[in-house]
């Protein structure tokens, strides 16, 4: 049998293939390839043997059948046993040692505006997954590479050792099966959401197959006796903790990540410099300011006691002025789009302070992500709560309309309250929270907590409620503390009674017809 080393290339994503091809040629590999991949390699001065010439059978059915041939698949699937080697030699079939394949861009195609059902179907790869699975199954002899990010490591190991180690081939096999599983899952999700076959999707597919990649195992979960890990959704877009950079500090814990995620979502609501401080997934202080340092000072002042040991979220870069402010309070972690060089130098003295960078925030909700939550025996799925009706467009239900200053504060409070655990009440004044009531079984109790937190600052403040007031008692408590305006969804059978209470107290009330429960 010939000892010719052989690699098979067939890729949709052509990044790095010329460099890998050149490296393999230096090592004496013959390279088999198809269509556009062969042209790309040849254009980079990498000699290739066309698969059709190798199999002595042309591509047919508009290219649908290219690599589905015994000379290809026996060359991949033959095990290094006496029987298999004798059989492929008897049929004049050479062994294929390395398979470099990634698949037709199905997900990219269906994400493209205007893509038709027929466009999508034509991007369902058949030969590619077959080659990948064959090579991955036969990992004891064959290496399979599906990610361009692995090309350098594979070429480097071949150059150093002359062959891939068992551990490398086994690891590549796992990646390959994950690659085809994600691909098939995307197709199944897309097709089962289109039951009538005309390409129009229903709200949710009949199957839901998603894939996450391990980022890191965590020290423990919510409690020390629970195990935990962080995974990244491969299709996710936009800023995320799963793709963030940590500049310094101890490893992030499960609870840190939960609070950082809450902080990131909250500050994305604001275009202006904004800061929030999160404790146990709830904001204890939120503010906008003239700059980042001003916003943080005001957020901290909203509840300085609760700010101790908090998680800070920022909407803009951490500069030197803000770094000095952050250094004055014991904090667990900070999440921000970026950090200036001077800020990093100043914060280096706080070695245990975790600094997390997520890049540009952008408008909230552009990634189309789903909220997923496990329940016993199942999974709850919903679209993310990215809606936020402007308070300026809300219905004024009371005799008195909010003043321009009240409207600004109502809009601010309305943006914050959707990030507070229900039943949620937020008091705000001058672009900062002054009191937050969260997670109570009774809405009036949340009002009482927010008022107590605010103290004298409640006088002249506005109030936002994430859902309607079932009784007038919440408005009565707010009025007694000096609240002057309220925004709430409305929709209670007692709305008239609640509005009457606001009129009696001279409070302006706006109804948004939009609820923001957060459980």
Coordinates of C-alpha atoms in Angstrom, one line a residue:
X1 CA 0.0 0.0 0.0
X2 CA 1.2 3.5 -0.8
X3 CA 2.5 5.5 2.2
X4 CA 1.3 8.8 0.6
X5 CA -0.1 11.1 3.4
X6 CA -3.3 12.6 2.4
X7 CA -5.6 15.4 3.6
X8 CA -9.1 16.3 2.4
X9 CA -10.2 20.0 2.4
X10 CA -13.8 21.1 1.9
X11 CA -14.8 24.3 3.7
X12 CA -17.3 27.1 3.5
X13 CA -15.3 29.3 5.8
X14 CA -12.0 29.7 3.9
X15 CA -10.1 31.6 6.5
X16 CA -6.6 30.2 7.0
X17 CA -6.8 27.3 4.5
X18 CA -4.0 28.5 2.3
X19 CA -1.6 28.7 5.2
X20 CA -2.7 25.3 6.5
X21 CA -2.4 23.9 3.0
X22 CA 1.1 25.2 2.6
X23 CA 2.2 23.7 6.0
X24 CA 0.8 20.3 5.0
X25 CA 2.4 20.3 1.6
X26 CA 5.8 21.0 3.4
X27 CA 5.1 17.8 5.4
X28 CA 4.5 15.8 2.2
X29 CA 0.7 15.7 2.3
X30 CA -1.3 15.3 -0.9
X31 CA -4.4 17.5 -0.7
X32 CA -7.7 16.5 -2.1
X33 CA -10.3 19.3 -2.4
X34 CA -13.6 20.4 -4.0
X35 CA -15.0 23.3 -5.9
X36 CA -14.4 26.7 -4.3
X37 CA -12.0 25.3 -1.7
X38 CA -9.8 23.8 -4.5
X39 CA -9.8 27.2 -6.3
X40 CA -8.9 29.1 -3.1
X41 CA -6.0 26.7 -2.4
X42 CA -4.8 26.8 -6.0
X43 CA -5.0 30.6 -5.9
X44 CA -2.6 30.5 -3.0
X45 CA -0.1 28.3 -4.9
X46 CA -1.1 25.2 -3.0
X47 CA -1.2 22.2 -5.4
X48 CA -4.5 20.2 -5.1
X49 CA -6.0 17.1 -6.5
X50 CA -9.7 17.6 -7.4
X51 CA -11.9 15.1 -5.7
X52 CA -13.6 14.3 -9.0
X53 CA -10.3 13.4 -10.5
X54 CA -9.4 11.3 -7.5
X55 CA -12.7 9.4 -7.5
X56 CA -12.9 9.3 -11.3
X57 CA -16.5 10.4 -10.9
X58 CA -17.8 13.9 -11.7
X59 CA -19.7 16.2 -9.5
X60 CA -23.4 15.7 -10.3
X61 CA -26.8 17.2 -9.4
X62 CA -25.6 20.7 -9.4
X63 CA -22.8 19.9 -7.0
X64 CA -25.1 18.1 -4.5
X65 CA -23.0 14.9 -4.9
X66 CA -19.3 15.4 -4.8
X67 CA -17.6 13.6 -1.9
X68 CA -20.2 10.8 -1.4
X69 CA -18.0 8.1 -2.9
X70 CA -16.3 4.9 -1.5
X71 CA -12.8 6.2 -2.4
X72 CA -13.4 9.1 0.0
X73 CA -15.3 7.5 2.8
X74 CA -13.4 4.2 2.9
X75 CA -10.2 6.3 2.9
X76 CA -11.6 8.1 6.0
X77 CA -13.3 5.2 7.8
X78 CA -10.7 2.5 7.4
X79 CA -9.3 1.5 10.8
X80 CA -5.6 0.6 11.1
X81 CA -6.3 -3.1 11.3
X82 CA -4.8 -5.8 9.1
X83 CA -8.2 -6.6 7.6
X84 CA -9.2 -3.0 6.9
X85 CA -5.8 -2.1 5.4
X86 CA -5.9 -5.2 3.2
X87 CA -9.4 -4.4 2.0
X88 CA -8.7 -0.8 1.0
X89 CA -5.5 -1.9 -0.7
X90 CA -7.4 -4.5 -2.7
X91 CA -9.7 -1.8 -4.0
X92 CA -6.9 0.7 -4.7
X93 CA -8.1 3.1 -2.1
X94 CA -5.7 5.4 -0.3
X95 CA -6.0 6.4 3.4
X96 CA -7.0 9.9 4.3
X97 CA -5.2 11.1 7.4
X98 CA -6.7 14.6 8.0
X99 CA -10.1 16.0 7.2
X100 CA -10.5 19.8 7.2
X101 CA -14.2 20.5 6.7
X102 CA -16.7 23.1 7.9
X103 CA -20.3 23.3 6.7
X104 CA -22.5 25.3 4.4
X105 CA -23.6 28.6 6.0
X106 CA -27.2 27.6 6.9
X107 CA -27.4 29.8 10.0
X108 CA -26.0 32.8 8.2
X109 CA -28.4 32.3 5.3
X110 CA -31.6 32.1 7.3
X111 CA -30.5 35.2 9.3
X112 CA -30.2 37.2 6.1
X113 CA -33.1 39.5 5.4
X114 CA -35.1 38.3 2.4
X115 CA -33.7 34.8 2.4
X116 CA -36.3 32.4 1.0
X117 CA -37.3 28.9 2.1
X118 CA -35.5 27.5 -1.0
X119 CA -32.3 29.5 -0.2
X120 CA -32.3 27.8 3.3
X121 CA -32.9 24.3 2.0
X122 CA -30.0 24.6 -0.5
X123 CA -27.7 25.5 2.4
X124 CA -28.4 22.2 4.2
X125 CA -25.0 20.4 3.8
X126 CA -25.1 16.7 3.3
X127 CA -21.6 15.6 2.2
X128 CA -19.8 17.9 4.8
X129 CA -21.5 16.4 7.9
X130 CA -21.0 12.9 6.5
X131 CA -17.2 13.5 6.2
X132 CA -16.9 15.2 9.5
X133 CA -18.8 12.4 11.3
X134 CA -16.8 9.7 9.6
X135 CA -13.5 11.3 10.5
X136 CA -14.7 12.0 14.1
X137 CA -15.8 8.4 14.5
X138 CA -12.4 7.1 13.3
X139 CA -10.5 9.5 15.6
X140 CA -8.0 6.7 16.5
X141 CA -6.4 7.2 13.0
X142 CA -7.9 10.4 11.5
X143 CA -7.7 14.0 12.6
X144 CA -10.7 16.2 11.8
X145 CA -10.6 20.0 12.0
X146 CA -13.8 22.0 11.8
X147 CA -12.7 25.3 13.3
X148 CA -10.2 27.7 11.6
X149 CA -9.0 28.7 15.1
X150 CA -7.4 25.2 15.4
X151 CA -5.4 25.3 12.2
X152 CA -2.2 26.7 13.7
X153 CA -2.2 24.3 16.6
X154 CA -2.8 21.3 14.3
X155 CA -0.1 22.4 11.8
X156 CA 2.3 23.1 14.7
X157 CA 1.8 19.6 16.3
X158 CA 2.3 17.9 12.9
X159 CA 5.5 19.8 12.3
X160 CA 6.8 19.0 15.9
X161 CA 5.8 15.4 16.3
X162 CA 5.2 14.3 12.7
X163 CA 1.7 13.2 13.6
X164 CA -1.3 14.2 15.8
X165 CA -1.4 12.7 19.3
X166 CA -4.2 10.4 20.4
X167 CA -5.3 13.2 22.8
X168 CA -5.4 15.8 20.1
X169 CA -7.4 13.6 17.7
X170 CA -9.9 12.7 20.5
X171 CA -10.3 16.4 21.4
X172 CA -10.8 17.3 17.7
X173 CA -13.4 14.5 17.4
X174 CA -15.4 16.0 20.2
X175 CA -15.4 19.4 18.6
X176 CA -16.5 17.9 15.3
X177 CA -19.5 16.2 16.8
X178 CA -20.4 19.4 18.6
X179 CA -20.1 21.2 15.3
X180 CA -22.5 18.9 13.5
X181 CA -24.9 18.7 16.4
X182 CA -25.2 22.5 16.5
X183 CA -25.6 22.6 12.7
X184 CA -28.4 19.9 12.8
X185 CA -30.0 21.6 15.7
X186 CA -30.2 24.9 13.9
X187 CA -31.8 23.3 10.9
X188 CA -34.3 21.4 13.1
X189 CA -35.2 24.6 15.0
X190 CA -35.7 26.5 11.8
X191 CA -37.8 23.9 10.0
X192 CA -40.0 22.9 12.9
X193 CA -40.9 26.6 13.4
X194 CA -42.3 26.5 9.8
X195 CA -44.9 23.8 10.1
X196 CA -46.9 25.0 7.0
X197 CA -43.8 24.8 4.8
X198 CA -44.1 28.4 3.4
X199 CA -41.2 29.7 5.4
X200 CA -43.3 31.8 7.8
X201 CA -42.2 31.0 11.3
X202 CA -44.4 30.4 14.4
X203 CA -43.4 32.0 17.7
X204 CA -41.5 28.9 18.8
X205 CA -40.2 25.8 17.1
X206 CA -41.5 22.3 18.0
X207 CA -37.9 21.4 19.0
X208 CA -35.4 23.7 20.7
X209 CA -31.8 22.7 20.3
X210 CA -29.3 25.2 21.5
X211 CA -25.6 24.8 22.1
X212 CA -23.3 26.4 24.7
X213 CA -19.5 26.1 25.0
X214 CA -17.8 25.8 28.4
X215 CA -16.0 29.0 29.3
X216 CA -15.0 27.9 32.8
X217 CA -16.0 25.9 35.8
X218 CA -16.7 28.0 38.8
X219 CA -15.6 27.5 42.4
X220 CA -19.2 26.7 43.4
X221 CA -22.7 27.8 42.7
X222 CA -25.1 29.9 44.8
X223 CA -23.9 28.0 47.8
X224 CA -20.6 26.2 48.5
X225 CA -22.2 22.7 48.2
X226 CA -23.4 23.4 44.6
X227 CA -21.3 22.9 41.6
X228 CA -21.4 25.5 38.8
X229 CA -20.0 26.4 35.4
X230 CA -20.3 29.3 32.9
X231 CA -21.1 28.5 29.3
X232 CA -21.2 30.7 26.2
X233 CA -23.9 30.5 23.6
X234 CA -22.1 30.2 20.3
X235 CA -24.8 32.2 18.4
X236 CA -25.0 35.1 20.9
X237 CA -24.3 38.6 19.8
X238 CA -23.8 41.8 21.7
X239 CA -22.0 42.4 25.0
X240 CA -22.0 39.4 27.4
X241 CA -20.2 38.2 30.5
X242 CA -19.5 34.9 28.7
X243 CA -17.2 36.7 26.3
X244 CA -15.9 39.4 28.7
X245 CA -12.3 40.1 29.7
X246 CA -11.4 40.2 33.3
X247 CA -8.5 42.5 34.1
X248 CA -7.9 41.7 37.7
X249 CA -9.2 40.2 40.9
X250 CA -10.2 36.7 42.0
X251 CA -12.2 34.3 39.8
X252 CA -15.7 35.4 39.4
X253 CA -18.3 33.4 41.4
X254 CA -21.7 32.2 40.3
X255 CA -23.3 35.0 42.4
X256 CA -20.9 37.6 41.0
X257 CA -21.9 36.7 37.5
X258 CA -25.6 36.8 38.2
X259 CA -25.2 40.3 39.7
X260 CA -22.9 41.5 36.9
X261 CA -25.5 40.4 34.3
X262 CA -28.2 42.3 36.1
X263 CA -25.9 45.4 36.3
X264 CA -25.1 45.1 32.6
X265 CA -28.7 44.9 31.5
X266 CA -29.7 47.8 33.7
X267 CA -27.1 50.3 32.4
X268 CA -27.9 49.4 28.8
X269 CA -31.2 51.2 29.3
X270 CA -29.5 54.6 29.4
X271 CA -27.7 56.5 26.6
X272 CA -26.3 59.0 29.1
X273 CA -23.4 58.3 31.5
X274 CA -25.1 55.9 34.0
X275 CA -24.1 53.8 36.9
X276 CA -25.8 51.2 39.1
X277 CA -24.9 49.2 42.2
X278 CA -26.4 45.8 42.4
X279 CA -27.0 43.6 45.5
X280 CA -28.5 40.1 45.1
X281 CA -29.7 40.9 41.6
X282 CA -31.5 44.1 42.7
X283 CA -30.3 47.7 42.2
X284 CA -29.8 49.5 45.5
X285 CA -28.6 52.7 43.7
X286 CA -28.9 53.9 40.1
X287 CA -28.1 57.3 38.6
X288 CA -27.2 59.3 35.5
X289 CA -24.7 62.0 35.7
X290 CA -22.6 64.5 33.7
X291 CA -19.8 62.0 33.6
X292 CA -19.1 58.5 34.8
X293 CA -17.7 59.6 38.2
X294 CA -20.7 61.8 38.8
X295 CA -23.1 59.0 38.0
X296 CA -21.3 56.6 40.3
X297 CA -21.2 59.1 43.2
X298 CA -24.9 59.7 42.9
X299 CA -25.7 56.0 42.6
X300 CA -23.7 55.3 45.8
X301 CA -25.3 58.1 47.7
X302 CA -28.8 56.6 47.0
X303 CA -28.1 53.9 49.5
X304 CA -24.5 54.0 50.8
X305 CA -25.0 51.2 53.4
X306 CA -26.3 48.7 50.8
X307 CA -23.5 49.8 48.3
X308 CA -20.9 48.2 50.6
X309 CA -19.8 45.0 48.9
X310 CA -21.9 45.7 45.8
X311 CA -21.5 45.0 42.1
X312 CA -21.1 48.1 39.9
X313 CA -22.4 48.5 36.4
X314 CA -21.3 51.4 34.2
X315 CA -22.5 52.5 30.8
X316 CA -19.3 54.2 29.7
X317 CA -15.5 53.8 30.1
X318 CA -14.0 53.9 33.5
X319 CA -11.6 56.8 33.6
X320 CA -9.1 58.0 36.2
X321 CA -11.7 60.2 38.0
X322 CA -14.1 57.3 38.4
X323 CA -11.3 54.9 39.4
X324 CA -10.6 57.1 42.4
X325 CA -14.2 57.1 43.4
X326 CA -14.4 53.3 43.0
X327 CA -11.4 53.0 45.3
X328 CA -13.2 54.7 48.2
X329 CA -15.8 51.9 48.6
X330 CA -15.4 48.2 49.2
X331 CA -16.9 46.6 46.1
X332 CA -16.9 43.1 44.7
X333 CA -16.8 43.7 41.0
X334 CA -17.2 46.3 38.3
X335 CA -18.5 45.7 34.7
X336 CA -18.0 48.4 32.1
X337 CA -17.5 48.8 28.3
X338 CA -13.8 49.6 28.9
X339 CA -11.1 50.9 31.2
X340 CA -8.6 53.6 30.5
X341 CA -4.9 52.7 31.1
X342 CA -4.7 55.2 34.0
X343 CA -7.8 53.7 35.6
X344 CA -6.3 50.2 35.5
X345 CA -3.1 51.5 37.1
X346 CA -5.1 53.2 39.9
X347 CA -7.3 50.2 40.5
X348 CA -4.4 47.8 40.6
X349 CA -4.0 48.7 44.2
X350 CA -7.4 47.1 44.9
X351 CA -6.2 43.6 44.0
X352 CA -9.3 41.8 44.9
X353 CA -11.6 44.1 43.0
X354 CA -12.7 42.2 39.9
X355 CA -12.7 44.4 36.8
X356 CA -14.8 43.1 33.9
X357 CA -14.8 44.6 30.4
X358 CA -17.5 43.7 27.9
X359 CA -16.9 46.2 25.0
X360 CA -19.4 48.6 23.5
X361 CA -22.9 48.2 25.0
X362 CA -25.1 49.3 22.1
X363 CA -28.9 49.4 22.3
X364 CA -30.4 46.8 24.4
X365 CA -32.2 43.8 22.8
X366 CA -30.6 43.7 19.4
X367 CA -29.3 40.2 19.8
X368 CA -32.7 38.5 19.7
X369 CA -31.7 36.3 22.7
X370 CA -34.2 34.3 24.6
X371 CA -34.6 34.1 28.3
X372 CA -34.4 30.4 29.4
X373 CA -35.2 29.1 32.9
X374 CA -35.2 25.5 34.0
X375 CA -38.2 24.0 35.8
X376 CA -38.7 20.5 37.1
X377 CA -38.8 18.3 34.0
X378 CA -38.8 21.2 31.5
X379 CA -37.6 24.6 30.3
X380 CA -39.5 27.9 30.3
X381 CA -38.6 30.1 27.3
X382 CA -39.6 33.7 26.5
X383 CA -38.3 36.6 24.5
X384 CA -36.3 39.1 26.6
X385 CA -38.1 42.1 28.1
X386 CA -36.6 44.7 25.8
X387 CA -39.7 46.8 25.4
X388 CA -39.9 50.1 27.2
X389 CA -42.7 52.5 26.4
X390 CA -41.7 56.2 26.8
X391 CA -43.4 57.8 29.7
X392 CA -43.9 60.8 27.5
X393 CA -46.3 58.7 25.5
X394 CA -48.2 57.3 28.5
X395 CA -51.8 58.3 29.3
X396 CA -52.2 60.9 32.0
X397 CA -55.0 59.6 34.1
X398 CA -55.1 62.4 36.8
X399 CA -56.4 65.9 36.7
X400 CA -52.8 67.2 37.0
X401 CA -50.2 66.2 34.3
X402 CA -46.6 65.7 35.3
X403 CA -44.3 68.7 35.0
X404 CA -41.3 68.4 32.6
X405 CA -39.0 67.7 35.6
X406 CA -41.3 65.0 36.9
X407 CA -41.6 63.5 33.4
X408 CA -37.8 63.2 33.2
X409 CA -37.6 61.5 36.6
X410 CA -40.6 59.3 35.8
X411 CA -38.9 58.1 32.6
X412 CA -35.7 57.4 34.6
X413 CA -37.6 55.5 37.3
X414 CA -39.6 53.5 34.7
X415 CA -36.3 52.4 33.1
X416 CA -35.0 51.2 36.5
X417 CA -38.1 49.5 37.8
X418 CA -38.1 46.9 35.1
X419 CA -34.8 45.6 36.6
X420 CA -36.1 45.3 40.1
X421 CA -37.6 42.0 41.4
X422 CA -41.4 42.2 41.6
X423 CA -43.3 43.5 43.4
X424 CA -41.1 46.5 42.4
X425 CA -41.2 50.1 43.5
X426 CA -38.6 52.8 42.7
X427 CA -38.5 56.3 44.0
X428 CA -36.3 58.7 42.0
X429 CA -35.4 62.4 42.0
X430 CA -33.0 64.4 39.9
X431 CA -31.9 61.4 37.8
X432 CA -31.1 59.1 40.7
X433 CA -32.9 56.6 42.8
X434 CA -33.6 57.5 46.4
X435 CA -35.5 54.4 47.5
X436 CA -36.1 50.9 46.1
X437 CA -38.6 48.3 47.3
X438 CA -38.1 44.9 45.8
X439 CA -39.5 41.4 45.9
X440 CA -42.3 41.8 48.5
X441 CA -45.4 39.7 48.5
X442 CA -47.5 42.8 48.9
X443 CA -47.1 45.9 46.7
X444 CA -47.8 48.3 49.5
X445 CA -45.0 46.7 51.5
X446 CA -42.6 47.4 48.6
X447 CA -43.8 51.1 48.7
X448 CA -43.2 51.2 52.5
X449 CA -39.7 49.8 52.1
X450 CA -38.9 52.3 49.3
X451 CA -40.2 55.2 51.3
X452 CA -38.3 54.1 54.4
X453 CA -35.1 53.8 52.3
X454 CA -35.6 57.3 50.9
X455 CA -36.4 59.0 54.2
X456 CA -36.5 62.8 53.7
X457 CA -35.4 62.4 50.1
X458 CA -38.9 61.0 49.2
X459 CA -40.3 64.5 49.4
X460 CA -40.6 65.8 45.8
X461 CA -39.6 62.4 44.4
X462 CA -41.5 60.4 41.8
X463 CA -42.5 56.7 41.9
X464 CA -42.5 53.9 39.4
X465 CA -44.4 50.6 39.9
X466 CA -43.7 47.6 37.7
X467 CA -47.3 46.5 37.7
X468 CA -50.7 48.1 38.7
X469 CA -51.7 49.1 42.2
X470 CA -54.4 46.6 43.3
X471 CA -55.6 49.1 45.9
X472 CA -55.2 52.8 46.7
X473 CA -53.1 52.1 49.8
X474 CA -49.8 52.2 47.9
X475 CA -50.6 55.7 46.6
X476 CA -51.7 56.8 50.0
X477 CA -48.4 55.7 51.6
X478 CA -46.4 57.4 48.7
X479 CA -48.3 60.6 49.1
X480 CA -47.7 60.7 52.9
X481 CA -44.0 60.6 52.2
X482 CA -44.1 63.5 49.7
X483 CA -44.1 61.7 46.4
X484 CA -45.5 64.0 43.7
X485 CA -45.9 61.8 40.6
X486 CA -46.4 58.1 39.7
X487 CA -46.0 56.0 36.6
X488 CA -47.5 52.5 36.5
X489 CA -49.1 50.2 33.9
X490 CA -52.7 50.5 35.0
X491 CA -55.1 47.7 34.3
X492 CA -56.5 47.0 37.8
X493 CA -60.2 46.7 38.4
X494 CA -59.7 49.4 40.9
X495 CA -57.8 51.8 38.6
X496 CA -60.5 54.5 39.1
X497 CA -60.1 54.2 42.9
X498 CA -56.3 54.5 42.6
X499 CA -56.5 57.5 40.2
X500 CA -59.0 59.1 42.6
X501 CA -56.5 58.7 45.5
X502 CA -53.8 60.4 43.3
X503 CA -56.2 63.3 42.6
X504 CA -57.0 63.7 46.2
X505 CA -53.3 64.0 47.0
X506 CA -52.5 66.3 44.0
X507 CA -50.3 63.5 42.5
X508 CA -49.8 63.3 38.8
X509 CA -50.2 59.8 37.4
X510 CA -49.3 58.3 34.0
X511 CA -50.4 54.9 32.8
X512 CA -48.2 53.0 30.3
X513 CA -50.3 49.9 29.6
X514 CA -47.1 48.0 29.8
X515 CA -46.1 45.7 32.7
X516 CA -42.5 44.7 33.7
X517 CA -42.7 41.8 36.1
X518 CA -39.3 40.3 37.0
X519 CA -39.3 37.1 38.9

